[in-house]
Coordinates of C-alpha atoms in Angstrom, one line a residue:
X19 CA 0.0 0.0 0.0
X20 CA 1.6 3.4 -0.8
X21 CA 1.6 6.3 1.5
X22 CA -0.7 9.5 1.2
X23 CA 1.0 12.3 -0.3
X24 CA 2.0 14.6 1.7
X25 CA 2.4 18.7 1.1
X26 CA 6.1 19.5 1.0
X27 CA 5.7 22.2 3.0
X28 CA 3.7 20.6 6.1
X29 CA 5.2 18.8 9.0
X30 CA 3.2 15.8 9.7
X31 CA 2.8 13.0 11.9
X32 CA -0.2 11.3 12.2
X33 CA -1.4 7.6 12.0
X34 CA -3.0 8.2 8.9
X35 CA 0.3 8.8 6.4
X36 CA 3.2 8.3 8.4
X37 CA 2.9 4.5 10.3
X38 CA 5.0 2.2 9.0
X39 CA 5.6 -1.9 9.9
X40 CA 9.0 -3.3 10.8
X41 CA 9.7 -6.7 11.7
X42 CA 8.8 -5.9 15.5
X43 CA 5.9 -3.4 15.4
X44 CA 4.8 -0.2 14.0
X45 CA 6.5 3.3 14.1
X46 CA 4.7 6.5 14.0
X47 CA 7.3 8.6 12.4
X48 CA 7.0 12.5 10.7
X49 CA 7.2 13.7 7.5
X50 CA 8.9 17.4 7.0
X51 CA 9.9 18.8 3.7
X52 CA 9.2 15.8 2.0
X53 CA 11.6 13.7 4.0
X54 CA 10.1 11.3 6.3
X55 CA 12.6 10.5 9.7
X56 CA 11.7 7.9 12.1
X57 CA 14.1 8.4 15.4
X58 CA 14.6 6.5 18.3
X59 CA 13.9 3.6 16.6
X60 CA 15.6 0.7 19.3
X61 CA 17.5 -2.2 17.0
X62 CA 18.8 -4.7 19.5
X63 CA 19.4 -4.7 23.1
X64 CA 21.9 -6.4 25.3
X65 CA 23.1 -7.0 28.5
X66 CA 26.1 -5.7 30.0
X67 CA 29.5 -7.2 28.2
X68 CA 26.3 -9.7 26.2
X69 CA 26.4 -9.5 22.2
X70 CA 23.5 -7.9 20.8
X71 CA 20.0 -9.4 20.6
X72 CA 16.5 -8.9 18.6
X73 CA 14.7 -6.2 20.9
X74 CA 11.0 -8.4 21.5
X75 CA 7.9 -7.4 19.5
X76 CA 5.5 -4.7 20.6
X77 CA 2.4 -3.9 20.3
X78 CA 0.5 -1.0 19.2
X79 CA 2.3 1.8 17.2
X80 CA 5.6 3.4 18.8
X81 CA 6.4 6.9 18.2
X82 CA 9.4 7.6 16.8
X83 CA 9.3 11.0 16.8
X84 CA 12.7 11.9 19.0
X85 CA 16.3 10.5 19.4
X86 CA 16.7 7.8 21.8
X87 CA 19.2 7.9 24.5
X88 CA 23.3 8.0 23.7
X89 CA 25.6 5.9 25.4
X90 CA 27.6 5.9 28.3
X91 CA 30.5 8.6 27.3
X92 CA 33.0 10.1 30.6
X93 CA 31.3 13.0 31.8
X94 CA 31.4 16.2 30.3
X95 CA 33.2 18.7 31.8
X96 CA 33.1 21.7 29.9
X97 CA 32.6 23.4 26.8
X98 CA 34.4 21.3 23.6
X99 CA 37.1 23.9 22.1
X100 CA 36.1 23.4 18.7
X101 CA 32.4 23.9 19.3
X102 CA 32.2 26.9 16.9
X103 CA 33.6 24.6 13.9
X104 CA 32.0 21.3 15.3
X105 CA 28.5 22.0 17.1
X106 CA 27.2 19.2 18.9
X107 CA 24.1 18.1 20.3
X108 CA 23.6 16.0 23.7
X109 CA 21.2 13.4 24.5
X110 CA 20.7 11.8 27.9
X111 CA 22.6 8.6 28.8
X112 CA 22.0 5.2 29.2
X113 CA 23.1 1.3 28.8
X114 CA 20.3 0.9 27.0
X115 CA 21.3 2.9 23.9
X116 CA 21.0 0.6 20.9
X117 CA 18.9 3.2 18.7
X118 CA 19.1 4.2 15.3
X119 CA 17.4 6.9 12.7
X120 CA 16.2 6.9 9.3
X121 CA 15.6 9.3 7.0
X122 CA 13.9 8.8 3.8
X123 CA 12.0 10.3 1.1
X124 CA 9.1 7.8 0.6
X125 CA 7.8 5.5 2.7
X126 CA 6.0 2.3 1.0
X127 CA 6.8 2.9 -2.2
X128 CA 9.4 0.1 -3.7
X129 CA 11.5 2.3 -5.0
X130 CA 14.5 0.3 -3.6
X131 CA 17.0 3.6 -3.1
X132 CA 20.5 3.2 -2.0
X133 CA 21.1 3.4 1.7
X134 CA 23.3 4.9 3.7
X135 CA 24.3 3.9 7.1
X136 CA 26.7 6.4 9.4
X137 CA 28.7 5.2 12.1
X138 CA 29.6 8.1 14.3
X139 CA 33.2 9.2 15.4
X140 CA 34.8 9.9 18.7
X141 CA 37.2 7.3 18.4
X142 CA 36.0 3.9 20.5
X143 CA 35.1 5.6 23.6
X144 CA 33.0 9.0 22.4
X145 CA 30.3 10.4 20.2
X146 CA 26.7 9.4 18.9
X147 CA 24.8 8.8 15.8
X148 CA 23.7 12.5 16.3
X149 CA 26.2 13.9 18.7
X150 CA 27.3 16.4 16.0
X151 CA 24.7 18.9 14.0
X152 CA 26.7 17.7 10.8
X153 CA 25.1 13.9 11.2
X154 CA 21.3 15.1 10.5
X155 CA 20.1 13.1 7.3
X156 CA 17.3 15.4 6.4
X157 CA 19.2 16.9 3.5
X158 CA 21.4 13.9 2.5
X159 CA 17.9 12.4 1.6
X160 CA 16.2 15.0 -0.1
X161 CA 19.0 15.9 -2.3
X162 CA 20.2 12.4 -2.9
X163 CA 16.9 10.3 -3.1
X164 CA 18.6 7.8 -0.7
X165 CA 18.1 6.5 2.7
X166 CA 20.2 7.9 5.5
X167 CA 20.7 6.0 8.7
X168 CA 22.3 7.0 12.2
X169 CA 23.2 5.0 15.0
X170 CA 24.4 4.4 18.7
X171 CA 26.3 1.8 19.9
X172 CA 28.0 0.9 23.1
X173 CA 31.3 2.7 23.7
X174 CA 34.2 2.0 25.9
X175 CA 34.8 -0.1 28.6
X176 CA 30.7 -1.3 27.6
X177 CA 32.1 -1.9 24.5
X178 CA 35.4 -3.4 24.9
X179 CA 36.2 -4.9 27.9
X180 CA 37.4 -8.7 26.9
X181 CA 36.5 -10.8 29.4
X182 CA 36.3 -14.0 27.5
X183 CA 39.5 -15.8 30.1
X184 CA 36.8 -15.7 32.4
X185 CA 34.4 -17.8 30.9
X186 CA 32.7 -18.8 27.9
X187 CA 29.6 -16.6 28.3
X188 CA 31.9 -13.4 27.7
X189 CA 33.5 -14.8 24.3
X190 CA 32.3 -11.4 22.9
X191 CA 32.2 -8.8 25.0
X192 CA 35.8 -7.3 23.6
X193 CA 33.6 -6.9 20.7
X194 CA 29.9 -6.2 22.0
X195 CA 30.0 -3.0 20.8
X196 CA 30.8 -4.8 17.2
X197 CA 27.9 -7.1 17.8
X198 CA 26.1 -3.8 17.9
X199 CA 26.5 -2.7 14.6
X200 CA 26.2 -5.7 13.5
X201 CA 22.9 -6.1 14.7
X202 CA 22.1 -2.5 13.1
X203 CA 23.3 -3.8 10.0
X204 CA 21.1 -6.9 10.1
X205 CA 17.8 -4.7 11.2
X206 CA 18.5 -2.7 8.4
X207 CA 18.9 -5.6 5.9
X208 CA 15.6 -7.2 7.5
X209 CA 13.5 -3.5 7.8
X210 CA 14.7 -1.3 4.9
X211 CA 12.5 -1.7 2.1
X212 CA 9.5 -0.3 4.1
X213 CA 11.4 2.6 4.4
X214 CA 12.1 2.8 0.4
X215 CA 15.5 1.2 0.7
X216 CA 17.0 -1.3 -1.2
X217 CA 18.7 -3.9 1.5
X218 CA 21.0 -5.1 -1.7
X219 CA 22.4 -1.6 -1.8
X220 CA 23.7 -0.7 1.6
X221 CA 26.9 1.5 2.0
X222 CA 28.5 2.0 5.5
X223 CA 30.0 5.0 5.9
X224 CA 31.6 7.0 9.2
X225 CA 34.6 9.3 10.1
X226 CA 37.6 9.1 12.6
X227 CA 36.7 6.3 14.8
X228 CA 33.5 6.0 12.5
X229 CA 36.4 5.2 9.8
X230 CA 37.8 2.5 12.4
X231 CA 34.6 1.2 12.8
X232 CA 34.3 0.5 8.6
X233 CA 37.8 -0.9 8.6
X234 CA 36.3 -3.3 11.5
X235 CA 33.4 -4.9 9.8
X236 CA 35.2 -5.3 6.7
X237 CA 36.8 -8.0 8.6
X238 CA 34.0 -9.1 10.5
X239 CA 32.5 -12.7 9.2
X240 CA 28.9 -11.7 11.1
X241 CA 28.9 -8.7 8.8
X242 CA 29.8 -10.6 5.4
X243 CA 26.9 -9.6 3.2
X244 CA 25.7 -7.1 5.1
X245 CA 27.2 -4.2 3.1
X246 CA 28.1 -4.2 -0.2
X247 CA 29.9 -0.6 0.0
X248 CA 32.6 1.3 2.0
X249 CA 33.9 4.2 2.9
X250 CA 36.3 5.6 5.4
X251 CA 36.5 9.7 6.0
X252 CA 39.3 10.1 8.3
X253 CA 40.1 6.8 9.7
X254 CA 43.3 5.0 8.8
X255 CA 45.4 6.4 11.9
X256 CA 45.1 3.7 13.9
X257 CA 44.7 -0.2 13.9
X258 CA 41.1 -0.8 13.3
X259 CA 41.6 -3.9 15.7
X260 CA 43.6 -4.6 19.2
X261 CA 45.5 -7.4 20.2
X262 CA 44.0 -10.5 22.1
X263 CA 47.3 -10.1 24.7
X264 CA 46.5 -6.1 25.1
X265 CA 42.6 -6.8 26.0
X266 CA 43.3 -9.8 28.3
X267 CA 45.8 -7.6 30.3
X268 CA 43.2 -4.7 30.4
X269 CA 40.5 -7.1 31.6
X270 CA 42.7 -8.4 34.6
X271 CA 44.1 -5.4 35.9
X272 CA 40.5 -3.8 35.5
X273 CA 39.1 -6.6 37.8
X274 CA 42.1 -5.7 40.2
X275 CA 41.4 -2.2 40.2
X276 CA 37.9 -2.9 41.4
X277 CA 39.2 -5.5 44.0
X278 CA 37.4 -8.6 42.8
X279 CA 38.9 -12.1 42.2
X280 CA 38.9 -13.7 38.8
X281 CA 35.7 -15.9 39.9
X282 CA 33.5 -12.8 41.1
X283 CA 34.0 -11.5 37.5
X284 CA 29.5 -12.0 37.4
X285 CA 30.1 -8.9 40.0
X286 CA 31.0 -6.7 37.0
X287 CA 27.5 -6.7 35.8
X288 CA 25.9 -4.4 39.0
X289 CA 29.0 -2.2 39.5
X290 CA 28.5 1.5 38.8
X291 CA 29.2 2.4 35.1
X292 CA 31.7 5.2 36.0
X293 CA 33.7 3.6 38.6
X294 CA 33.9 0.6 35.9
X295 CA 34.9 3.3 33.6
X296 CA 37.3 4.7 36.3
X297 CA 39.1 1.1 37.2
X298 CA 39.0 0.3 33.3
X299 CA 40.9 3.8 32.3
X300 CA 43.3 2.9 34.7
X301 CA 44.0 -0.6 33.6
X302 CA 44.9 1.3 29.8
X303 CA 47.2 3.6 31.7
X304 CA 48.9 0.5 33.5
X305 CA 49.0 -2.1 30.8
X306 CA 51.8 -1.0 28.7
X307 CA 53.9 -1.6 31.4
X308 CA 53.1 -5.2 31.7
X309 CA 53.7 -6.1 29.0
X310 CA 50.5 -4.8 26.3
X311 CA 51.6 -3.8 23.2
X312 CA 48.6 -2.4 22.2
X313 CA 46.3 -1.3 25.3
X314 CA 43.0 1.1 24.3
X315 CA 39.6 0.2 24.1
X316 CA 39.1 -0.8 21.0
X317 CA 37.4 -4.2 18.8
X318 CA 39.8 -7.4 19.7
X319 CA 41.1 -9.5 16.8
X320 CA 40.5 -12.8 19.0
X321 CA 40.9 -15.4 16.5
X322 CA 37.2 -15.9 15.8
X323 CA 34.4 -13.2 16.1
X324 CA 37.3 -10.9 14.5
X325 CA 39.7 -13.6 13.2
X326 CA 42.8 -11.1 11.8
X327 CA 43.2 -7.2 11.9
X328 CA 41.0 -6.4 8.6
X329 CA 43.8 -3.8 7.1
X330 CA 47.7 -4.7 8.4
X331 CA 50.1 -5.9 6.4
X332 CA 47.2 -6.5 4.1
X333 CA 43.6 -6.1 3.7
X334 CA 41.5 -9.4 4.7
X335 CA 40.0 -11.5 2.0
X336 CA 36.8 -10.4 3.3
X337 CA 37.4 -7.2 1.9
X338 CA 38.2 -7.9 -1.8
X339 CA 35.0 -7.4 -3.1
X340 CA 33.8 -4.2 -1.3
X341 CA 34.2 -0.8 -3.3
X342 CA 36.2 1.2 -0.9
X343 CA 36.7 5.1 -0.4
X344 CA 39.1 6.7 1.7
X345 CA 40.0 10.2 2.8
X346 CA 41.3 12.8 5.3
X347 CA 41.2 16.8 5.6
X348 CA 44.4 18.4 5.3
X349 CA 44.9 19.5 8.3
X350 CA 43.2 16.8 10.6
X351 CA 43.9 18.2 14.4
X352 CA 47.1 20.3 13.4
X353 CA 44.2 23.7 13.6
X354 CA 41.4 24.0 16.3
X355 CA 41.0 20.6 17.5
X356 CA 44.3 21.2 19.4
X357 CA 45.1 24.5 19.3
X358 CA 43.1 27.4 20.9
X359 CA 40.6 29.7 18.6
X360 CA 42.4 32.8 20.3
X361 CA 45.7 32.1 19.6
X362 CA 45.2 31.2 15.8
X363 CA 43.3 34.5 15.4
X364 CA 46.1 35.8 17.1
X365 CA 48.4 34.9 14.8
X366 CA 46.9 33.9 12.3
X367 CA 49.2 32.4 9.2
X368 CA 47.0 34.6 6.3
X369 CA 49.1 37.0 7.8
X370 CA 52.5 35.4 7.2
X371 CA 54.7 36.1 5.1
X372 CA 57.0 33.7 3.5
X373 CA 60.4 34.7 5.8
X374 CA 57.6 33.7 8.9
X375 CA 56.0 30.6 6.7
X376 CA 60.1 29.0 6.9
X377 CA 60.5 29.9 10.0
X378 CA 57.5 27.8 11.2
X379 CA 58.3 25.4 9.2
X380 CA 61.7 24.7 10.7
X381 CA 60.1 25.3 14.1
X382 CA 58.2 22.2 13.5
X383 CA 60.2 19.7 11.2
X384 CA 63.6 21.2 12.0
X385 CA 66.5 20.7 9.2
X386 CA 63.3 19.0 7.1
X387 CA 61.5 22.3 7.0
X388 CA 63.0 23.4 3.8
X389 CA 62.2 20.4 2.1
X390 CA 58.6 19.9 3.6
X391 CA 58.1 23.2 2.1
X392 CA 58.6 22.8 -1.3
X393 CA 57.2 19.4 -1.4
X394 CA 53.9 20.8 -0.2
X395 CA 53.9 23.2 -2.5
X396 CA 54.6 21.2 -5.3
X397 CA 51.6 18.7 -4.2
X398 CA 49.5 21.9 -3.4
X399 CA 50.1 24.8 -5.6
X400 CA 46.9 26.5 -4.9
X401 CA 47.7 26.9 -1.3
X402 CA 50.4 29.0 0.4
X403 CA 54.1 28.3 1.9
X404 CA 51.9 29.2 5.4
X405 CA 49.7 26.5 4.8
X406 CA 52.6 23.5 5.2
X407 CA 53.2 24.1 8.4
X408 CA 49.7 22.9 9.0
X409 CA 49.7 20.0 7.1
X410 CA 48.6 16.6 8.5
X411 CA 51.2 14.0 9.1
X412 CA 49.3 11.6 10.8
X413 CA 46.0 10.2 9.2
X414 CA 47.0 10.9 5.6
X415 CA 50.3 8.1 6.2
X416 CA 47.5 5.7 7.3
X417 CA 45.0 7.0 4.5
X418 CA 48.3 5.7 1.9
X419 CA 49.1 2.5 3.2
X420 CA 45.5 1.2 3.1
X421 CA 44.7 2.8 -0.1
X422 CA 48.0 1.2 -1.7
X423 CA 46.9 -2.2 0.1
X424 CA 43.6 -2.2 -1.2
X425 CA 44.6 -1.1 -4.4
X426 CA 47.1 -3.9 -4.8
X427 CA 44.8 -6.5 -3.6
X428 CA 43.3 -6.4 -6.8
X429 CA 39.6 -6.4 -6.3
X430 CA 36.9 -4.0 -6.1
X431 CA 38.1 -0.1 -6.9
X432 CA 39.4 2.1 -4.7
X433 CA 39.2 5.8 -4.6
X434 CA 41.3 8.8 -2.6
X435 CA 40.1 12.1 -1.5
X436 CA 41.9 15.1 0.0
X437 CA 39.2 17.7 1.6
X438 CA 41.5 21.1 1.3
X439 CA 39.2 23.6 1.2
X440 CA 39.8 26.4 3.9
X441 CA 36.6 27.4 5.3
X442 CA 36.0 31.1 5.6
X443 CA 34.9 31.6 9.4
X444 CA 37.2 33.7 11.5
X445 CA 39.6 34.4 8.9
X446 CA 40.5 31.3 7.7
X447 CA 41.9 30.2 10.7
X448 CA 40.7 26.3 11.0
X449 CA 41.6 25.8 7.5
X450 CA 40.3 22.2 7.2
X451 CA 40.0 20.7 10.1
X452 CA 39.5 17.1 11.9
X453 CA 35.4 17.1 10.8
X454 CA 35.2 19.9 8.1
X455 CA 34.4 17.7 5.1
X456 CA 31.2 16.5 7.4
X457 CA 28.6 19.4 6.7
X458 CA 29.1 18.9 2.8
X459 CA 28.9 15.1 3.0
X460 CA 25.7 15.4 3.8
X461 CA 24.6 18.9 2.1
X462 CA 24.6 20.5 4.9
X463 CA 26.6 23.2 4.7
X464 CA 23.9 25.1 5.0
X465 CA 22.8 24.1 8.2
X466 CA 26.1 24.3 10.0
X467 CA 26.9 28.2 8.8
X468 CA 29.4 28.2 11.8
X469 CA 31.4 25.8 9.8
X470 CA 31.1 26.4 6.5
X471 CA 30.3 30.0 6.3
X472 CA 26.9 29.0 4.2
X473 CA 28.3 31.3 1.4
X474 CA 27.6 30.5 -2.0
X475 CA 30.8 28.9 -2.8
X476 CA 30.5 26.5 0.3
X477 CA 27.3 25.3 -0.6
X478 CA 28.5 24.5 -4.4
X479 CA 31.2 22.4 -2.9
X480 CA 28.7 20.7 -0.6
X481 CA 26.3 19.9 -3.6
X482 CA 29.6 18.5 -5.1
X483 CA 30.4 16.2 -2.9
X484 CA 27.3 15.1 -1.0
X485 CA 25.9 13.8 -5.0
X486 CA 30.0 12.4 -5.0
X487 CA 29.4 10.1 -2.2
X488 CA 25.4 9.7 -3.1
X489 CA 26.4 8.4 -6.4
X490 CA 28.8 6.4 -5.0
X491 CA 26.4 4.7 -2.8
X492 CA 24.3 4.7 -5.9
X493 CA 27.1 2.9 -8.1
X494 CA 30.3 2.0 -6.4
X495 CA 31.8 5.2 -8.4
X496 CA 32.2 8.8 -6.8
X497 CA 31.1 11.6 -9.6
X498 CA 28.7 14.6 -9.5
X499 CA 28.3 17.5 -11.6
X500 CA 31.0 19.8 -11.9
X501 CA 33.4 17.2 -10.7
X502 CA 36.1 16.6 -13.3
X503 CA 36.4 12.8 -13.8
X504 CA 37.4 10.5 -10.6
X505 CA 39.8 7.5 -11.9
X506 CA 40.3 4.7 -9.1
X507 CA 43.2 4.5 -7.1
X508 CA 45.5 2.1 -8.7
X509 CA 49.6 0.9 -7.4
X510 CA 50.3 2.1 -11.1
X511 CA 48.5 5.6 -11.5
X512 CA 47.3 6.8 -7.6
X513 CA 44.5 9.3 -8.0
X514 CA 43.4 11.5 -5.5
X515 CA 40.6 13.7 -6.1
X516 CA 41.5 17.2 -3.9
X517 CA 38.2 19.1 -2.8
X518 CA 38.8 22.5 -2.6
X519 CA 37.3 26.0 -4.4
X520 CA 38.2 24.2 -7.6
X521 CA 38.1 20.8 -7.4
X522 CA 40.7 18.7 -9.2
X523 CA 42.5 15.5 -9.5
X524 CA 46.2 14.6 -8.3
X525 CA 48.5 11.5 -9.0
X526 CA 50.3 10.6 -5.7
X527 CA 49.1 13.8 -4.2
X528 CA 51.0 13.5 -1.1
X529 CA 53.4 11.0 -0.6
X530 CA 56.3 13.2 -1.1
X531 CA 55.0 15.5 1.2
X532 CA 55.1 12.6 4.0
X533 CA 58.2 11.2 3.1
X534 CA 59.8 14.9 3.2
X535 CA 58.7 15.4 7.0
X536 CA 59.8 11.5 7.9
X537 CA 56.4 10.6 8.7
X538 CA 56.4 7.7 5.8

């Protein structure tokens, strides 16, 4: 049965036009601008260190006309620094936080669009599917005629702690927060087509420890099948996996911290979730020094529910098949994620000249400023001698190796992006920082004027790239008007396509630039 029509200009929700069915019951959701959203919508639910499960049935219709509950996170304690350039939005807390939200732009109709599931950063211990304005799927949806979904999962020492030495019933709990997404995946696969989706055409997309989280289930057998698309914004600093030693250690000195034996580890389950926090952080702080080579919370490669790190000296089998993106912003945390808003207004580096510009330079790489210098402007000749000593040399080394991996591993394409684009708010101070590509991603550069500016030439670079990674989602192959053409990344001819005021495409874009500062 198809849905009423509805007047683009109304917000509705009623039981007349927009109820749908899902596999457990029916959701009252709202229709706004012609895009439908159904929020809060519970997925699984789980007990404490237990994989995911089906949430039961209900009965009656369930609104799902507001967010559900976040996760546990630490405790706020102030103001984020980078709240101009990266507005967020809070959520009560809770262990029962397995929610997710869809937004579509028919409801009932079999049009079988692409979907597009986001996996939220903050690294493994932080964030929400909505933590930051940027995540909203209104626009994605409208513009893109897809199906945008956002989710929670459990985070931390909820989502990580390994205590499978201790018995069989915790095999998973290193990876319950894995089983999470999992279990969003599978709800999606199961529930999607009410909701105008095509469960054949599902791309999972996410930034910083979103990114991990992509890298993860590309390695994850209980996801094979799930996905057929991937894309990682931000997220090839770090391991996307832990090691089984690393966990174990956390688990027992975590246990220790809280004074309980290795047989009262059942005692785990009642204790307070910040003092488990508390005795947990502690345990990472500890463990290096016996002996963990790799101690953070973080999915475990334990032999069988993750059986190898999906990307490390190569990328899993698994993988082959699954059309891959990866980028980074040049200047990741190297702007107002670390530094304060002041003192880059202060001093800000619009205002160098290029005496100051080499200056800086050796101030930060020493004897290699010189040559950073020149390489950076040789990769980036649109940009300044100021803007090298801001470059990333972190994330974009990762970003490389698994680009070159995947590219040599001979299966589905591959394709590189560089967000470069310097947004115009306070001067040009953040430049493009750790988040800055979000708000165009999902054409909403608009909403988050803070960020972008909302001029005219921010929101032609959102249209850009939001209908880049729509038709990507759409195809397996990044393009959208008044993009020149994107060629996959290949070992023989590395293409990177460079967003900035006049998009473009680069071979090798970077890698001298890394090698020059002795960070590849």
């Amino acid at each position: 049965m198809q849905a009423l029509p509805v007047a683009a200009d109304q917000f509705v929700a009623t039981t007349k036009k927009t109820v749908v069915e899902t596999d457990k019951g029916k959701l009252l959701g709202s229709v706004d601008d012609g895009v439908y959203s159904y929020l809060g919508v519970p997925y699984a639910r789980a007990d404490r260190f237990m994989p995911a499960e089906e949430v039961k049935p209900w009965q009656g219709i369930r609104p799902a006309v507001t967010y559900g509950e976040n996760c546990f996170i630490p405790q706020m304690t102030g103001v984020a620094g980078d709240e101009l350039f990266n507005p967020h939005r809070y959520m009560p807390m809770s262990e029962n936080c397995q929610f997710l939200n869809v937004w579509t732009p028919g409801i009932k109709d079999r049009k079988k669009r692409p979907v597009m599931v986001w996996i939220h950063g903050g690294g493994y211990t932080n964030g929400s599917g909505i933590e930051l304005t940027s995540y909203d799927g209104h626009n994605l949806s409208k513009t893109g005629d897809v199906v945008v979904v956002t989710l929670n999962h459990r985070l931390n020492v909820l989502g990580f702690l390994d205590l499978s030495a201790y018995g069989d019933k915790y095999k998973n709990s290193g990876n319950a927060s894995i089983t999470d997404l999992v279990a969003a995946l599978k709800w999606v696969n199961q529930n999607i087509e009410v909701f105008g989706g095509d469960p054949n055409n599902v791309t999972i997309f996410g930034q910083s420890g979103g990114g991990y989280k992509v890298r993860a289930l590309m390695g994850t057998p209980a996801a094979r099948g799930l996905f057929e698309k991937a894309i990682v914004q931000s997220g090839s600093r770090l391991d996307s996996t832990t090691d089984k030693a690393s966990s174990a250690k956390v688990a027992e000195l975590t246990l220790a911290n809280l004074g309980l034996k290795p047989e009262e580890v059942d005692k785990l389950a009642s204790v307070d979730y910040y003092a488990l926090l508390a005795a947990s952080d502690k345990a990472l702080k500890d463990a290096p020094s016996q002996g963990a080579r790799d101690a953070r919370y973080a999915p475990v490669a334990d032999g069988t529910y993750i059986p190898e790190n999906p990307v490390g000296s190569r990328w899993v089998d698994q993988a082959k098949d699954i059309p891959l993106m990866v980028g980074d912003t040049l200047n990741e945390f190297e702007t107002v994620i670390t530094r304060k808003v002041g003192d880059l207004v202060a001093d800000n580096k619009n205002g160098w000249n290029n005496a100051k510009a080499s200056a800086k330079l050796k101030e930060r790489f020493g004897d290699k400023g010189e040559a950073v210098g020149k390489a950076f402007l040789a990769a980036y000749p649109e940009k300044t001698l100021a803007d090298a000593y801001f470059v990333d040399t972190r994330y974009r080394v990762g970003a490389i190796r698994d680009l070159d991996l995947k590219a040599k591993q001979d299966g589905a394409p591959v394709y590189s992006y560089m967000f470069a684009y310097e947004s115009p708010v306070l001067d040009g101070i953040a430049m493009s920082w750790h988040c800055s590509e979000l708000p165009y991603v999902f054409a909403n550069a608009g909403l988050v004027k803070t960020a972008t500016g909302g001029g005219k030439e921010a929101l032609a670079l959102s249209r850009k790239m939001s209908q880049a990674w729509v038709n990507f989602a759409r195809t397996g192959k990044p393009s959208a008007k008044g993009l020149p053409e994107w060629p996959a990344y290949t070992t023989d001819k590395p293409a990177t396509m460079v967003f900035d005021t006049k998009p473009r495409v680069a071979i090798d874009l970077d890698r001298k630039v890394m090698q020059a500062t002795g960070a590849l």
